[in-house]
Coordinates of C-alpha atoms in Angstrom, one line a residue:
X1148 CA 6.0 1.4 4.2
X1149 CA 2.4 1.8 3.0
X1150 CA 0.4 -1.2 4.0
X1151 CA -3.2 -1.9 3.0
X1152 CA -5.7 -3.7 5.3
X1153 CA -8.2 -5.4 3.0
X1154 CA -11.2 -6.2 5.3
X1155 CA -13.7 -8.2 3.3
X1156 CA -16.5 -10.8 3.6
X1157 CA -15.4 -13.9 1.8
X1158 CA -18.1 -16.0 0.2
X1159 CA -18.1 -19.8 -0.4
X1160 CA -17.1 -19.2 -4.1
X1161 CA -13.4 -19.0 -4.6
X1162 CA -13.8 -17.4 -8.0
X1163 CA -15.9 -14.6 -6.6
X1164 CA -13.4 -14.1 -3.8
X1165 CA -10.6 -14.0 -6.4
X1166 CA -12.4 -11.2 -8.3
X1167 CA -12.7 -9.4 -5.0
X1168 CA -8.9 -9.8 -4.3
X1169 CA -8.2 -8.4 -7.7
X1170 CA -10.5 -5.4 -7.2
X1171 CA -9.2 -4.6 -3.7
X1172 CA -5.6 -5.0 -4.7
X1173 CA -6.0 -2.6 -7.5
X1174 CA -7.7 -0.1 -5.1
X1175 CA -4.8 -0.5 -2.6
X1176 CA -2.1 -0.1 -5.3
X1177 CA -3.8 3.1 -6.5
X1178 CA -3.4 4.5 -3.0
X1179 CA 0.3 3.7 -3.0
X1180 CA 0.3 0.5 -1.0
X1181 CA 3.3 -1.8 -1.3
X1182 CA 1.9 -4.6 0.8
X1183 CA -1.8 -5.7 0.8
X1184 CA -3.0 -7.9 3.6
X1185 CA -6.2 -9.9 3.3
X1186 CA -7.9 -12.0 6.0
X1187 CA -7.7 -15.7 6.8
X1188 CA -10.0 -17.8 4.6
X1189 CA -10.0 -15.2 1.8
X1190 CA -10.1 -18.0 -0.7
X1191 CA -13.3 -19.5 0.8
X1192 CA -15.2 -18.7 3.9
X1193 CA -15.5 -21.2 6.8
X1194 CA -19.2 -21.6 5.8
X1195 CA -18.1 -24.3 3.4
X1196 CA -16.1 -27.6 4.1
X1197 CA -12.4 -26.7 3.7
X1198 CA -11.6 -29.7 1.6
X1199 CA -14.2 -28.7 -1.0
X1200 CA -12.3 -25.5 -1.8
X1201 CA -8.6 -26.6 -1.1
X1202 CA -6.1 -26.5 -4.0
X1203 CA -2.3 -27.1 -4.2
X1204 CA -0.2 -24.1 -3.2
X1205 CA 0.8 -23.9 -6.9
X1206 CA -2.8 -24.4 -8.1
X1207 CA -5.1 -22.2 -10.1
X1208 CA -6.3 -20.0 -7.3
X1209 CA -2.9 -19.2 -5.9
X1210 CA -1.4 -18.6 -9.3
X1211 CA -4.2 -16.2 -10.1
X1212 CA -3.4 -14.3 -6.9
X1213 CA 0.3 -14.3 -8.0
X1214 CA -0.7 -12.7 -11.3
X1215 CA -2.9 -10.1 -9.5
X1216 CA 0.1 -9.1 -7.3
X1217 CA 2.5 -9.0 -10.2
X1218 CA 0.1 -6.9 -12.4
X1219 CA -0.4 -4.4 -9.5
X1220 CA 3.2 -4.3 -8.6
X1221 CA 2.5 -5.1 -4.9
X1222 CA 3.0 -8.0 -2.5
X1223 CA -0.2 -9.7 -1.4
X1224 CA -0.9 -11.8 1.7
X1225 CA -4.1 -13.9 1.5
X1226 CA -5.5 -16.8 3.4
X1227 CA -6.3 -20.0 1.5
X1228 CA -6.7 -23.8 2.0
X1229 CA -4.1 -26.1 0.5
X1230 CA -4.3 -29.8 -0.1
X1231 CA -2.3 -32.4 1.8
X1232 CA -1.9 -36.2 1.4
X1233 CA -5.0 -36.8 3.6
X1234 CA -8.6 -35.6 3.8
X1235 CA -7.4 -32.8 6.0
X1236 CA -6.1 -29.6 4.5
X1237 CA -3.8 -26.8 5.6
X1238 CA -5.0 -23.3 6.6
X1239 CA -2.4 -21.4 4.6
X1240 CA -1.2 -17.9 4.1
X1241 CA 0.1 -17.2 0.6
X1242 CA 2.6 -14.3 0.4
X1243 CA 3.3 -13.4 -3.2
X1244 CA 4.6 -10.5 -5.3
X1245 CA 8.1 -9.1 -4.6
X1246 CA 8.7 -12.1 -2.3
X1247 CA 7.2 -15.6 -2.1
X1248 CA 6.4 -17.3 1.2
X1249 CA 4.0 -19.8 2.8
X1250 CA 2.8 -20.2 6.3
X1251 CA 0.5 -23.1 7.5
X1252 CA -1.4 -22.2 10.6
X1253 CA 0.3 -23.7 13.7
X1254 CA -2.4 -23.4 16.4
X1255 CA -5.8 -24.9 15.5
X1256 CA -8.9 -23.6 17.1
X1257 CA -10.1 -26.6 19.1
X1258 CA -11.9 -24.5 21.7
X1259 CA -15.3 -23.1 22.7
X1260 CA -17.1 -26.1 21.3
X1261 CA -15.4 -26.0 17.9
X1262 CA -12.7 -28.3 16.5
X1263 CA -10.7 -26.9 13.6
X1264 CA -8.6 -30.0 13.7
X1265 CA -11.4 -32.0 12.2
X1266 CA -10.7 -30.5 8.9
X1267 CA -7.3 -28.8 9.2
X1268 CA -3.9 -30.2 9.7
X1269 CA -1.5 -28.0 11.7
X1270 CA 1.7 -26.6 10.2
X1271 CA 5.0 -27.3 11.9
X1272 CA 7.1 -24.1 11.6
X1273 CA 7.1 -20.4 12.2
X1274 CA 7.6 -18.4 9.0
X1275 CA 9.0 -14.9 8.3
X1276 CA 10.2 -13.1 5.2
X1277 CA 12.1 -10.1 4.0
X1278 CA 10.4 -7.4 2.0
X1279 CA 11.9 -4.0 0.9
X1280 CA 14.6 -4.3 3.5
X1281 CA 12.3 -5.1 6.4
X1282 CA 11.5 -8.3 8.2
X1283 CA 7.9 -9.6 8.6
X1284 CA 6.5 -12.5 10.6
X1285 CA 3.3 -14.4 9.9
X1286 CA 0.5 -15.7 12.2
X1287 CA -3.1 -16.6 11.7
X1288 CA -6.2 -15.9 13.9
X1289 CA -6.0 -18.3 16.9
X1290 CA -2.2 -18.0 16.9
X1291 CA -2.7 -14.6 18.6
X1292 CA -3.4 -16.4 21.8
X1293 CA 0.1 -17.8 21.9
X1294 CA 2.7 -15.2 22.9
X1295 CA 5.7 -17.5 22.3
X1296 CA 5.1 -17.5 18.5
X1297 CA 5.2 -13.7 18.4
X1298 CA 8.3 -13.4 20.6
X1299 CA 10.0 -16.1 18.5
X1300 CA 9.3 -14.2 15.3
X1301 CA 10.5 -11.0 16.9
X1302 CA 13.7 -12.7 18.1
X1303 CA 14.4 -13.7 14.5
X1304 CA 14.2 -10.0 13.6
X1305 CA 10.6 -9.5 12.6
X1306 CA 9.7 -5.8 12.8
X1307 CA 6.1 -6.4 12.0
X1308 CA 3.8 -9.5 12.3
X1309 CA 1.0 -9.9 9.9
X1310 CA -2.1 -11.5 11.4
X1311 CA -4.9 -12.4 9.0
X1312 CA -8.0 -13.7 10.9
X1313 CA -11.6 -14.9 10.6
X1314 CA -12.5 -14.1 14.2
X1315 CA -15.7 -15.7 15.4
X1316 CA -18.2 -13.4 17.1
X1317 CA -19.4 -14.1 20.6
X1318 CA -19.4 -12.7 24.2
X1319 CA -16.4 -10.6 24.9
X1320 CA -14.8 -11.6 21.5
X1321 CA -14.2 -8.0 20.4
X1322 CA -12.6 -7.1 23.7
X1323 CA -10.4 -10.2 23.5
X1324 CA -9.4 -9.4 19.9
X1325 CA -8.4 -5.9 20.8
X1326 CA -6.6 -7.0 23.9
X1327 CA -4.7 -9.9 22.4
X1328 CA -3.5 -8.0 19.3
X1329 CA -2.3 -5.2 21.5
X1330 CA -0.6 -7.5 23.9
X1331 CA 1.2 -9.4 21.2
X1332 CA 2.6 -6.2 19.8
X1333 CA 3.9 -5.3 23.3
X1334 CA 5.3 -8.9 23.8
X1335 CA 7.2 -8.7 20.6
X1336 CA 8.0 -5.0 20.6
X1337 CA 6.8 -5.1 17.0
X1338 CA 4.0 -3.8 14.8
X1339 CA 1.1 -6.1 14.5
X1340 CA -1.1 -5.7 11.4
X1341 CA -4.2 -7.7 12.2
X1342 CA -6.7 -8.1 9.3
X1343 CA -10.1 -9.7 10.1
X1344 CA -13.0 -10.7 8.0
X1345 CA -15.7 -8.1 8.1
X1346 CA -18.9 -8.9 10.0
X1347 CA -21.2 -10.8 7.5
X1348 CA -24.9 -10.7 7.2
X1349 CA -26.7 -13.7 8.7
X1350 CA -27.1 -16.5 6.1
X1351 CA -30.5 -18.0 5.6
X1352 CA -29.1 -21.5 5.8
X1353 CA -27.4 -20.7 9.1
X1354 CA -23.9 -21.2 7.6
X1355 CA -22.7 -17.6 8.3
X1356 CA -19.0 -16.8 7.7
X1357 CA -17.1 -15.7 10.7
X1358 CA -15.7 -12.3 11.3
X1359 CA -16.2 -9.2 13.4
X1360 CA -14.2 -6.7 11.5
X1361 CA -12.1 -4.2 13.5
X1362 CA -8.9 -4.9 11.6
X1363 CA -6.1 -3.1 13.5
X1364 CA -2.6 -1.8 13.4
X1365 CA -0.8 -1.7 16.7
X1366 CA 2.7 -0.2 17.2
X1367 CA 5.6 -1.8 19.1
X1368 CA 4.7 0.0 22.4
X1369 CA 1.1 -1.1 22.3
X1370 CA -0.4 2.0 20.8
X1371 CA -3.4 1.4 18.6
X1372 CA -2.5 3.3 15.5
X1373 CA -5.6 2.4 13.4
X1374 CA -8.8 0.4 13.7
X1375 CA -11.6 -0.2 11.2
X1376 CA -15.2 -0.8 12.0
X1377 CA -17.3 -3.9 11.2
X1378 CA -18.0 -3.3 7.5
X1379 CA -15.9 -4.2 4.4
X1380 CA -13.3 -1.6 3.7
X1381 CA -9.8 -1.1 2.3
X1382 CA -7.5 1.2 4.3
X1383 CA -3.9 2.2 3.6
X1384 CA -1.7 3.2 6.5
X1385 CA 2.0 4.2 6.4
X1386 CA 4.2 2.9 9.2
X1387 CA 7.8 3.5 10.0
X1388 CA 9.3 0.1 10.6
X1389 CA 12.6 1.6 11.6
X1390 CA 11.0 2.7 14.9
X1391 CA 11.2 -0.9 16.1
X1392 CA 15.0 -0.9 16.7
X1393 CA 14.7 2.2 18.9
X1394 CA 11.9 0.8 20.9
X1395 CA 13.8 -2.5 21.4
X1396 CA 16.9 -0.5 22.6
X1397 CA 14.9 1.4 25.2
X1398 CA 12.7 -1.6 26.1
X1399 CA 14.9 -4.7 25.7
X1400 CA 12.2 -7.3 26.5
X1401 CA 13.5 -9.8 24.0
X1402 CA 17.0 -9.6 25.5
X1403 CA 15.7 -9.9 29.1
X1404 CA 13.4 -12.9 28.4
X1405 CA 14.4 -16.1 30.2
X1406 CA 13.5 -19.7 29.2
X1407 CA 12.1 -22.1 31.8
X1408 CA 12.0 -25.8 31.4

């Protein structure tokens, strides 16, 4: 399967970001991509209060992405913020095109002096979907620090796990990103397609979006197959998802795992 990594810098304007989704999806489709993966917070960067941008999952922004995917003949995965029955919103992945799915981020980044839970309500279930005869799992950013989610998705049959992110910069954060993405691929014996926001320029008002770039594709044995740099870029990589079964036969980690109470 040909998968596009659409590494971008989202602005605080959902309409501008929507235009970018349209342009980059068209570029990816022209390169033969079947699946186009955008970062977390593609709808609107974290430099703006989440509730200001949030819309229903069937609202105008999501429906416009659905049309982009349909017109291009591809499946798109993009991060957005969706409304709830409270001032908090969900940090949501929209999957649309040949298949429709929704994932609300399970693990909220209440760490390193930041509290995502002030504005975001956590989801309550792991999500996977079928596309072109293959099984994909979904995770978002901080989820990468929780191996159990990845092994659960793999135990359900996920051959690849898509990981959109808006990874904050800081000491050792690039090292942690690379290490965690690689480790989760090995934990799950699955491909991990991790797509981060590109590194943004510093905003004059101090409200700079978060991202360090370095979107990655890691294979089921932990081999880094592809890595971007810091700047916005669309790259298409072809992966053989059928390799996963052979790896799991030789390295039956999922079968050997034991549960402890």
